[in-house]
mmCIF file of C-alpha atoms in Angstrom:
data_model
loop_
_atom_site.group_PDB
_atom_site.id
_atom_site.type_symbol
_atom_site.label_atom_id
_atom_site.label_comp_id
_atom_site.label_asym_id
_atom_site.label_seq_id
_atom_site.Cartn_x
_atom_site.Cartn_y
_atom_site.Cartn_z
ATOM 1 C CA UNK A 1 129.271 102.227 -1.475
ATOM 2 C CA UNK A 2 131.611 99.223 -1.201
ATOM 3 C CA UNK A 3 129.912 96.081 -0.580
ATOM 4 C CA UNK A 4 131.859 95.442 2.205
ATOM 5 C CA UNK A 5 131.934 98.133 3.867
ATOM 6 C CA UNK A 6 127.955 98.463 3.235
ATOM 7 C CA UNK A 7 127.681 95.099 5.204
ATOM 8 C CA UNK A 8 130.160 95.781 8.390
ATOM 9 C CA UNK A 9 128.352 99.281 8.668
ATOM 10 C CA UNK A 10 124.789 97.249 8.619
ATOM 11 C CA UNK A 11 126.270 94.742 10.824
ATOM 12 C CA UNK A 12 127.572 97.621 13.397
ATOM 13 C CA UNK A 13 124.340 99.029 13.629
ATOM 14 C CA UNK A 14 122.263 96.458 14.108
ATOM 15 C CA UNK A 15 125.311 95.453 16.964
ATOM 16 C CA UNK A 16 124.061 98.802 18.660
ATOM 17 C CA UNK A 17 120.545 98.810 18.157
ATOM 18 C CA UNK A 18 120.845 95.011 19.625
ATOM 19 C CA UNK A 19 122.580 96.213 22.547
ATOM 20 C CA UNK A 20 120.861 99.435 23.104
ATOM 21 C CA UNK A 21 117.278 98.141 22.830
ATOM 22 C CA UNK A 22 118.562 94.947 25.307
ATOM 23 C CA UNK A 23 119.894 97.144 27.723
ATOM 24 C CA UNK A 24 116.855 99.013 28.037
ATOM 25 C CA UNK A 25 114.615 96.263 27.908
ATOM 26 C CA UNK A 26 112.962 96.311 24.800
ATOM 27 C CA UNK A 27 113.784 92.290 24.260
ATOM 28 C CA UNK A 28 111.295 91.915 21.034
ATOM 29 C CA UNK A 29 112.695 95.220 19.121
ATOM 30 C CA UNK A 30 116.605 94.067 20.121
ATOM 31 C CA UNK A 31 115.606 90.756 18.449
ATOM 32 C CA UNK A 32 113.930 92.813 15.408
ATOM 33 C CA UNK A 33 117.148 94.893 15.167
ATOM 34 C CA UNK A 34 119.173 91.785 14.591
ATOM 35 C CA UNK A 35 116.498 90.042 12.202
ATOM 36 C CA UNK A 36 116.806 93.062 10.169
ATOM 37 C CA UNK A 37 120.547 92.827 10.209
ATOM 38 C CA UNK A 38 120.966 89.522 9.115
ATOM 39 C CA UNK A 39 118.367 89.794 6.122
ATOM 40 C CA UNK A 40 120.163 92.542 5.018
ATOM 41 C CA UNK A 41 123.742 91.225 5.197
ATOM 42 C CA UNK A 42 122.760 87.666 3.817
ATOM 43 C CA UNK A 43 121.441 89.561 0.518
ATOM 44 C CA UNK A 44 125.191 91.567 -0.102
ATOM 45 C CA UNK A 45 127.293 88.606 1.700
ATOM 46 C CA UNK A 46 130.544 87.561 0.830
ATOM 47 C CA UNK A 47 133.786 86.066 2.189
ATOM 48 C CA UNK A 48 135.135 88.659 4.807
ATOM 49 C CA UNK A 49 136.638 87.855 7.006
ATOM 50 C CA UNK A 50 136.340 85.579 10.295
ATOM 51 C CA UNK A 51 134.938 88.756 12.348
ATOM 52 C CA UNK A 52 131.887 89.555 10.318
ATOM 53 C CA UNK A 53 131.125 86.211 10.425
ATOM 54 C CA UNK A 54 131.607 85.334 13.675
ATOM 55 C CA UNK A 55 129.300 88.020 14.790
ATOM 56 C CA UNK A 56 126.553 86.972 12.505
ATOM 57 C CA UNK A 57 126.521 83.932 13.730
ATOM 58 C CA UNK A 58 126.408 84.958 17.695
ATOM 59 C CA UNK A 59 123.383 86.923 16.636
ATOM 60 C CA UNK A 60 121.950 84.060 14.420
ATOM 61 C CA UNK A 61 121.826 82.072 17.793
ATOM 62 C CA UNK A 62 120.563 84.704 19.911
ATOM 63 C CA UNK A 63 117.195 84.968 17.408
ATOM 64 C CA UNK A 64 116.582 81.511 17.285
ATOM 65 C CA UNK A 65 116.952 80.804 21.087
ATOM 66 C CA UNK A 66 114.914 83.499 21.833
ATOM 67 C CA UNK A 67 112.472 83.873 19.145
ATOM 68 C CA UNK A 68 111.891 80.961 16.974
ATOM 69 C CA UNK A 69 110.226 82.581 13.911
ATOM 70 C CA UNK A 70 111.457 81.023 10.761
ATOM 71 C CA UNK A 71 109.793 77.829 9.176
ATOM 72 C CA UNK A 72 111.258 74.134 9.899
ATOM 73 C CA UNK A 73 112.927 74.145 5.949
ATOM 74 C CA UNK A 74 114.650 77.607 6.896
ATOM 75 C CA UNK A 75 116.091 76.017 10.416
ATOM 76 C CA UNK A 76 116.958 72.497 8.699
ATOM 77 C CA UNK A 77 118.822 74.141 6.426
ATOM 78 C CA UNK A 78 121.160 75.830 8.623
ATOM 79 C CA UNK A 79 121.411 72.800 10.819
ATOM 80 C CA UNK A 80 123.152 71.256 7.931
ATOM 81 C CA UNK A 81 125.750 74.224 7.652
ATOM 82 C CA UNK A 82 129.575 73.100 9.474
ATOM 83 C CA UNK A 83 129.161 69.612 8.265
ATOM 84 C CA UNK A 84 132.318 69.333 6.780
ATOM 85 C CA UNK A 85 134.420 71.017 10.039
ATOM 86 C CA UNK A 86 132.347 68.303 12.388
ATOM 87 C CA UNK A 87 133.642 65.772 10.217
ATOM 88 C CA UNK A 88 137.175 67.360 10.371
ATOM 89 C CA UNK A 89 137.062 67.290 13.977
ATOM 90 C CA UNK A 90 140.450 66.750 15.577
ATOM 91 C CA UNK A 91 140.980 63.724 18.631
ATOM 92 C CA UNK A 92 141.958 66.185 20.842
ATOM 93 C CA UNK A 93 142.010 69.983 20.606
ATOM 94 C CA UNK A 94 145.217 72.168 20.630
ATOM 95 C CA UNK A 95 144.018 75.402 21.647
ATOM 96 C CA UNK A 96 141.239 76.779 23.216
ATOM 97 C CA UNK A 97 140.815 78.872 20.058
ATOM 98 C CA UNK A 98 139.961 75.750 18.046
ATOM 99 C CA UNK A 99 138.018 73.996 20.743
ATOM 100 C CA UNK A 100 135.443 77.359 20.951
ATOM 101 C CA UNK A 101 135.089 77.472 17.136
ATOM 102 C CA UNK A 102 134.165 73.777 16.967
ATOM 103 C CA UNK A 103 131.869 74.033 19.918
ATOM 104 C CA UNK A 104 129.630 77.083 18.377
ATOM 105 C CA UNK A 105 129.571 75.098 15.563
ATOM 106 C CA UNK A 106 128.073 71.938 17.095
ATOM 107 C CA UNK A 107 125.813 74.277 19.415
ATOM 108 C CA UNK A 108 124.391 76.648 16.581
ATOM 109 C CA UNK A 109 123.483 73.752 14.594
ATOM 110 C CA UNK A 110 121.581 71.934 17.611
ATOM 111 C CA UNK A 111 119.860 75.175 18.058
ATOM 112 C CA UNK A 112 118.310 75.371 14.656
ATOM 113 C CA UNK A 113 117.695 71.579 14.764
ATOM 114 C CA UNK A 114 115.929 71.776 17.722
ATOM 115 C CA UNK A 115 113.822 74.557 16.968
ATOM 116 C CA UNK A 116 112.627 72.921 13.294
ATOM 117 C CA UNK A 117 111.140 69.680 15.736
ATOM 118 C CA UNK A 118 109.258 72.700 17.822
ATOM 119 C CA UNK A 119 105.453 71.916 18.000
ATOM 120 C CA UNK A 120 103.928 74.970 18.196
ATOM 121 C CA UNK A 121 99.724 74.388 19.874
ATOM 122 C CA UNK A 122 97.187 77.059 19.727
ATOM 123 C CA UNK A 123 95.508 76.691 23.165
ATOM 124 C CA UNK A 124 92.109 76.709 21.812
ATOM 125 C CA UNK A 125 92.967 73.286 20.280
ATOM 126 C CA UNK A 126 92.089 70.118 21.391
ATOM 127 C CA UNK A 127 94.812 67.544 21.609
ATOM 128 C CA UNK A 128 95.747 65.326 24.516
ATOM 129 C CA UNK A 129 97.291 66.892 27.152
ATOM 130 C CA UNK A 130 100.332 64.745 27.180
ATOM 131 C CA UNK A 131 100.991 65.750 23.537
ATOM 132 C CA UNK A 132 102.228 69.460 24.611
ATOM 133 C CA UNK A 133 105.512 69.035 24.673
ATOM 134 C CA UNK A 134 107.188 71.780 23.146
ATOM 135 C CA UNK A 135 110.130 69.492 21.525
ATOM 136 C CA UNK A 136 109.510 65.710 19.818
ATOM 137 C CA UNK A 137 113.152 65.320 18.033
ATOM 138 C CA UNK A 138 113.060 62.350 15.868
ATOM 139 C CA UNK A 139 115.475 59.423 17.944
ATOM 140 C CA UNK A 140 117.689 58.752 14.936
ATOM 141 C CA UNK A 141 118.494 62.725 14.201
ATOM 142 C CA UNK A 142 118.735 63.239 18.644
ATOM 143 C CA UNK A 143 121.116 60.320 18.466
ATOM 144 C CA UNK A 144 123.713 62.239 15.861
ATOM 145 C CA UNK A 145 123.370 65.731 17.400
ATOM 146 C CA UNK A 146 124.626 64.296 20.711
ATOM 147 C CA UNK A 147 127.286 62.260 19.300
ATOM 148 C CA UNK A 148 128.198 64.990 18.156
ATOM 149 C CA UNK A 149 128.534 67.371 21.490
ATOM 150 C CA UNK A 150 130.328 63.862 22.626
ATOM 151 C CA UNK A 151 132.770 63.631 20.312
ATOM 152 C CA UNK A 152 133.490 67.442 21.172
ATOM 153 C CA UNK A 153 133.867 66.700 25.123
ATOM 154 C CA UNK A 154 136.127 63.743 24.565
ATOM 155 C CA UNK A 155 138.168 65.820 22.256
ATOM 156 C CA UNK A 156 138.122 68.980 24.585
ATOM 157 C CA UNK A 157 138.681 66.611 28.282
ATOM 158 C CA UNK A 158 142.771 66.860 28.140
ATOM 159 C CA UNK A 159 142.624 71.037 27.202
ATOM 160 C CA UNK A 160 140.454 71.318 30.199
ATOM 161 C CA UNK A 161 141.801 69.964 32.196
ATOM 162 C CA UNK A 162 145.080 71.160 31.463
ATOM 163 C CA UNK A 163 143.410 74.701 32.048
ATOM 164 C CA UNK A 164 141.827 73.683 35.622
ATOM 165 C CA UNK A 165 145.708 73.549 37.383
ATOM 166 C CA UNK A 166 145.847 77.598 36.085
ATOM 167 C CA UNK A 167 142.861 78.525 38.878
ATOM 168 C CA UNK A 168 142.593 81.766 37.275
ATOM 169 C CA UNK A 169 142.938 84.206 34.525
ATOM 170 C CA UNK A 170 141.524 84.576 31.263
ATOM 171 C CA UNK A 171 142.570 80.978 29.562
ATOM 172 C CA UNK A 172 140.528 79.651 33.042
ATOM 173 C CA UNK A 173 137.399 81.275 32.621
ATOM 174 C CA UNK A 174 137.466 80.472 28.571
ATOM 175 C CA UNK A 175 137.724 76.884 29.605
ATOM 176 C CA UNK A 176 135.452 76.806 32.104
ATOM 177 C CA UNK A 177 132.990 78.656 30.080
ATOM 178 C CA UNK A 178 133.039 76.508 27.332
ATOM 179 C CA UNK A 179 132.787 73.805 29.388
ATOM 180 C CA UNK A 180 129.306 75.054 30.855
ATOM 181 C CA UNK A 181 128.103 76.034 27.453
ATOM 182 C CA UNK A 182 128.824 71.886 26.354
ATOM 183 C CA UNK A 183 126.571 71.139 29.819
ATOM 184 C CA UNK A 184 123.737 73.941 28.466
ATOM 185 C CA UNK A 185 123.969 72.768 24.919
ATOM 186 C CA UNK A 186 124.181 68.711 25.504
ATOM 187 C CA UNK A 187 121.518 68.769 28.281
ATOM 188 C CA UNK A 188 118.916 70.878 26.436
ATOM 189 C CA UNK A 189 119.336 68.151 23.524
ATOM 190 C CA UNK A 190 119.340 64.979 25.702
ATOM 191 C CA UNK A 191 116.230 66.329 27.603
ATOM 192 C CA UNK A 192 113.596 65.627 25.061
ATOM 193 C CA UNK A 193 110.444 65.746 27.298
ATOM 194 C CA UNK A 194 108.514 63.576 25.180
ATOM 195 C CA UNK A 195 110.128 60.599 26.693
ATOM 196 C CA UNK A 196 108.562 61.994 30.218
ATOM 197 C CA UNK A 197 112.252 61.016 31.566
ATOM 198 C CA UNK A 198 113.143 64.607 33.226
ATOM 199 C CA UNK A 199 112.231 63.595 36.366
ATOM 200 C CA UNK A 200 114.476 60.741 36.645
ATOM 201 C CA UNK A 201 117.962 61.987 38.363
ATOM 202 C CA UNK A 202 119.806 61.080 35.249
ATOM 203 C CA UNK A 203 121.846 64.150 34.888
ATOM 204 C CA UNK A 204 121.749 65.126 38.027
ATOM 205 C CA UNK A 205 125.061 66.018 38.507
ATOM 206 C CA UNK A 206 125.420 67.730 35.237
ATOM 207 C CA UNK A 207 123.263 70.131 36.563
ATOM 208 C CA UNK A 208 124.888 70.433 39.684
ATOM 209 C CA UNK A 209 128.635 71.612 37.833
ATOM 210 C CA UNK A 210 126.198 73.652 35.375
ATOM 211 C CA UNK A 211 125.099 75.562 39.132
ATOM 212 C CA UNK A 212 128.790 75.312 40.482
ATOM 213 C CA UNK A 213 130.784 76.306 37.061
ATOM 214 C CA UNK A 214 128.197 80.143 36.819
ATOM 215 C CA UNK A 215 128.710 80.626 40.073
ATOM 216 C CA UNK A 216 132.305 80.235 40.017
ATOM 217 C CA UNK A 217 132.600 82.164 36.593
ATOM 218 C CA UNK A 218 130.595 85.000 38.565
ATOM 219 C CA UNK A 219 133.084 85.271 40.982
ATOM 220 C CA UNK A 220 135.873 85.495 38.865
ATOM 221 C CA UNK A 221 134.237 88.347 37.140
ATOM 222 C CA UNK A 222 133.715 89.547 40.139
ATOM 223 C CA UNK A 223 138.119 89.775 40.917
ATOM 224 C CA UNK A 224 138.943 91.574 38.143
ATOM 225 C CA UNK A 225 137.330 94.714 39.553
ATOM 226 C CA UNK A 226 135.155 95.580 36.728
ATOM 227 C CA UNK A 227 131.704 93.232 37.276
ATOM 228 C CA UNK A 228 129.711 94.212 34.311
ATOM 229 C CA UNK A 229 126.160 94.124 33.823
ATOM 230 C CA UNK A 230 125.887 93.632 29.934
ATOM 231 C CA UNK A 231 127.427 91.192 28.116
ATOM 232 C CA UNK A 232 126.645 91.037 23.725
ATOM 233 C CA UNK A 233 126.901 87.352 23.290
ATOM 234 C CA UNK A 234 125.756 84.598 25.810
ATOM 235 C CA UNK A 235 127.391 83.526 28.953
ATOM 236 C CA UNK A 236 125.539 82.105 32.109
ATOM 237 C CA UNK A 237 122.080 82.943 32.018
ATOM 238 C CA UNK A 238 120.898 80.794 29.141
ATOM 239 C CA UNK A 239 122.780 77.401 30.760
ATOM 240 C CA UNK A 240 121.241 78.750 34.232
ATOM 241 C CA UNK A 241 118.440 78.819 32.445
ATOM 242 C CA UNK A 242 118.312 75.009 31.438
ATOM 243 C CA UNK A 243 118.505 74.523 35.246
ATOM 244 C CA UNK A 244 115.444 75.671 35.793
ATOM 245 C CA UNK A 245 113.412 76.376 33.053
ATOM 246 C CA UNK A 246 113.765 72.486 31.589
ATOM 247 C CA UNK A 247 114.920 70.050 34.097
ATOM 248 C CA UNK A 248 113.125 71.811 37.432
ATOM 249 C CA UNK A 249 115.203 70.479 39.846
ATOM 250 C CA UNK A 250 113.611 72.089 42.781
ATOM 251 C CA UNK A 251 116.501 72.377 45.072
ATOM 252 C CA UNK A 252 118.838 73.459 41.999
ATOM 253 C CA UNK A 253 116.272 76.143 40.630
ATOM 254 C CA UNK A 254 116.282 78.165 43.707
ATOM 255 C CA UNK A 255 120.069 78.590 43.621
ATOM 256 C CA UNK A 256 120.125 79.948 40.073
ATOM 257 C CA UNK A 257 117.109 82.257 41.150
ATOM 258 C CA UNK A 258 119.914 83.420 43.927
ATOM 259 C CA UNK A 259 122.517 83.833 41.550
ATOM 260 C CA UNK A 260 120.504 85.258 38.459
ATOM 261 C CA UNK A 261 119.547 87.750 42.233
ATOM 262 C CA UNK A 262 122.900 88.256 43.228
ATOM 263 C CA UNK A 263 124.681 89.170 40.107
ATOM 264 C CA UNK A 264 121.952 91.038 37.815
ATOM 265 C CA UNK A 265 123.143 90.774 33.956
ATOM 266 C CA UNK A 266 121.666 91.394 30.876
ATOM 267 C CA UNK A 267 123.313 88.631 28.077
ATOM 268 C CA UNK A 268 122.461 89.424 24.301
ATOM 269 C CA UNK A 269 118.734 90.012 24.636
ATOM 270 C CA UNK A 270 118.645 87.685 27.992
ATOM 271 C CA UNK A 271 117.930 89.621 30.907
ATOM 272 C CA UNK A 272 119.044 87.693 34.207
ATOM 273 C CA UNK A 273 116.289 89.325 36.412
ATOM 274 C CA UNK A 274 113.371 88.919 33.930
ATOM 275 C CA UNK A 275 114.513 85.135 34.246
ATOM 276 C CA UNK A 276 114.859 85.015 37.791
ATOM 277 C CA UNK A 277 111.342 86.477 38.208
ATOM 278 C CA UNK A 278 109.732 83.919 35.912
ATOM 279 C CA UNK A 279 111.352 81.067 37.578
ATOM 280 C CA UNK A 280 109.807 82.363 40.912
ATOM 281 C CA UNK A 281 106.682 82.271 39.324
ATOM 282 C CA UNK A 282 107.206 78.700 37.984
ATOM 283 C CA UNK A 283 108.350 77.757 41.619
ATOM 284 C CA UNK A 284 104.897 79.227 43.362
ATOM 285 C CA UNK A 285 102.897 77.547 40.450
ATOM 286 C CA UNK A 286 104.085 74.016 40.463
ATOM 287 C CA UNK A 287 105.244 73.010 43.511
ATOM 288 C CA UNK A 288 102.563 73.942 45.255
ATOM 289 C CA UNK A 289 101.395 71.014 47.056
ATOM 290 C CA UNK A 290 104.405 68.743 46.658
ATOM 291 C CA UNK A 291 105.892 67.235 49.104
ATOM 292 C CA UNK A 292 109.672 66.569 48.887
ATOM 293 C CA UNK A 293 110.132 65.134 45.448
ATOM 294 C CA UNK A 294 113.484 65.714 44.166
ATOM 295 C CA UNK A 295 112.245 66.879 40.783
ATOM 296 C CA UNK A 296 108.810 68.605 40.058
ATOM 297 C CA UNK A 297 106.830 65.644 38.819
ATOM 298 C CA UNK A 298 105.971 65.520 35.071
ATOM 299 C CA UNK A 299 102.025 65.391 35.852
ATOM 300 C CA UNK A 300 102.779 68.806 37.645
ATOM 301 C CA UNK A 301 104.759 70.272 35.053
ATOM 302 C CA UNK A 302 103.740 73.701 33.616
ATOM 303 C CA UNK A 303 103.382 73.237 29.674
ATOM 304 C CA UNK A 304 103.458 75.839 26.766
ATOM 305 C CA UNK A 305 105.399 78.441 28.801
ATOM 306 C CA UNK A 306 105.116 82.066 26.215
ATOM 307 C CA UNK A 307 106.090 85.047 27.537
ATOM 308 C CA UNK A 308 105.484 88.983 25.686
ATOM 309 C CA UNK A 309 106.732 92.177 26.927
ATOM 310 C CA UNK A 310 105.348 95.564 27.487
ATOM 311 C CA UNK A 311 108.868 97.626 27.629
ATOM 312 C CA UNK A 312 106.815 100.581 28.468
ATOM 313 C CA UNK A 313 105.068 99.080 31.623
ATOM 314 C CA UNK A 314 108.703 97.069 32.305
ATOM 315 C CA UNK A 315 105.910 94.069 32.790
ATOM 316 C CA UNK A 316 106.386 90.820 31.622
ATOM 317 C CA UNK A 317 103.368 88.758 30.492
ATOM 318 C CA UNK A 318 103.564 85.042 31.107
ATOM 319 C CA UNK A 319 100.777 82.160 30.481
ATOM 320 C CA UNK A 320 101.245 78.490 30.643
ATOM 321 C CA UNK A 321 99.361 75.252 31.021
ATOM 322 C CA UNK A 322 99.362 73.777 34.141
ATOM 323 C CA UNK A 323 98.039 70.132 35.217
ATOM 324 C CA UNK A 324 94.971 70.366 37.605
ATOM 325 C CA UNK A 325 96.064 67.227 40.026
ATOM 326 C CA UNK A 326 93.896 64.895 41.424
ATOM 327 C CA UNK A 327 92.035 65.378 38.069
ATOM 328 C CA UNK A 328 93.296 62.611 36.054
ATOM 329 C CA UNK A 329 95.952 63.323 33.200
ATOM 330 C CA UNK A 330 92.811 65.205 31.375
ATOM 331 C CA UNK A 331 92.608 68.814 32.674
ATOM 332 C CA UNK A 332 94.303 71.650 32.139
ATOM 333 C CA UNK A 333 94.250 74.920 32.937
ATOM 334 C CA UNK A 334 95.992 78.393 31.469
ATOM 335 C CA UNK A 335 97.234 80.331 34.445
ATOM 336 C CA UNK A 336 98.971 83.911 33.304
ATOM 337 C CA UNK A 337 100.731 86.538 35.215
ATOM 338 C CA UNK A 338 102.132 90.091 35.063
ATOM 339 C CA UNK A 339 105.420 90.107 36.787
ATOM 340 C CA UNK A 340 107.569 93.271 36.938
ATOM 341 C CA UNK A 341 111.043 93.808 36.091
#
């Protein structure tokens, strides 16, 4: 068989098993499916064309966001990839075309950075309690990977809003879209819990047009007539997500519950009520007690969040640290939950 056409056929069928196996809820054998794919296409790759690739890569980030598997060598190596088209980076962008490519680009190789700094503890072990964090990016490396998503906004500002006066159509939502992906993207990078700064209000009105921009791309999805409920490649569920899975801004978590509620989407293998449901759970566990703090308070926060999923049962099974207060910064406790889907 024709190399080529031995790698589009792999790459179509691990496309459907992906979106099959998602769509039924069988997150851990969709992300298998496209593990799989991508081993076997790296071995017989070649230059192919802009489609091929373009897919691999959508499925590249899917797998690492969602599973983070590979070894910090494996993820460092990939965060180098695009070097020379960040360097090429126009002042301003011409289309929305170029804009998009230079964005997934930038995003894709935060991804893998971020996941070779992961920290991975074992909660047997004994470490302070403080020292849980799931992310502790060196400064220097944090420092270039948001330059980077800057130099991308200020290069991307006139295009947008260029695009805003249109109110509508399909160049809209592409600019408004990639414009809440920059948000998800910059905002999972600048939080970097180990400098206990999420509580401080900083971005707070990031995460307000993060809230704003899904609900407003939901609607729009919701004129043309054809709402769908499965999507291949990302949208607003994982910025949503950032929302309320990394800042916890209490008032701002409860809308994207509602909206992840109103609008129920699978994304890739991100499934909008699975999400919802966990964040609920998050809600019940750590602001119980609180009075009205703005933020859930970083001695409250709910550490070494892991999830696993029994497709069979439709259950998902969640465990996390959470601070005992009034205890001193020393105890912890593992709570865990079944929560249906």
């Amino acid at each position: 068989m024709h190399p080529t056409h031995d790698m589009r056929s792999t790459l179509i069928a691990s496309l459907l098993f992906n979106c099959f196996e998602s769509f039924h809820g069988y997150h851990e054998c969709a992300i298998q499916q496209v593990k799989e794919g991508l081993r076997e296409i790296g071995e017989c790759f070649e230059a192919d064309g802009e489609g091929v690739a373009d897919l691999l890569k959508k499925l590249d980030e899917q797998a690492v966001l969602y599973a983070n598997t590979r070894n910090a060598e494996i993820h460092e190596l990939y965060r180098k990839c695009g070097q020379e088209s960040i360097d090429a980076m126009p002042r301003q962008f011409s289309t929305l075309a170029e804009a998009r490519i230079l964005l997934e680009i930038i995003i894709r190789r935060s991804v893998h950075w971020l996941a070779s700094t992961i920290q991975l503890h074992d909660f047997s072990e004994t470490c302070e309690p403080w020292s849980l964090f799931d992310v502790n990016p060196p400064a220097k490396e944090k420092k270039k990977t948001l330059y980077e998503y800057e130099r991308w906004r200020q290069a991307y500002e006139p295009l947008l809003e260029s695009e805003k006066k249109t109110k509508g159509g399909e160049s809209f939502v592409l600019a408004m879209t990639l414009r809440l992906h920059w948000l998800a993207g910059y905002l999972t990078v600048a939080s970097n819990a180990s400098d206990i700064s999420l509580d401080s209000g900083r971005f707070a009105a990031e995460l307000e047009e993060i809230v704003s921009v899904s609900g407003l791309l939901l609607v729009e999805a919701m004129k043309t007539g054809k709402p769908y409920n499965f999507a291949f490649d990302m949208q607003v569920i994982v910025p949503l997500t950032t929302v309320g899975w990394i800042y916890r801004h209490r008032a701002l978590r409860r809308k994207v519950i509602t909206l992840l509620q109103q609008s129920p989407r699978k994304e890739g293998v991100w499934d909008g009520v699975v999400i919802a449901k966990v964040l609920a759970w998050l809600v019940d566990l750590e602001e119980e007690g609180l009075a009205d703090e703005e933020y859930i308070p970083i001695n409250s926060t709910a550490r070494m969040i892991r999830m696993t999923f029994d497709a069979k049962a439709k259950v998902a099974e969640v465990s996390c640290l959470k601070p005992v207060r009034g205890a001193g910064s020393e105890k912890l406790i593992q709570m865990e939950a079944k929560i249906p889907w």
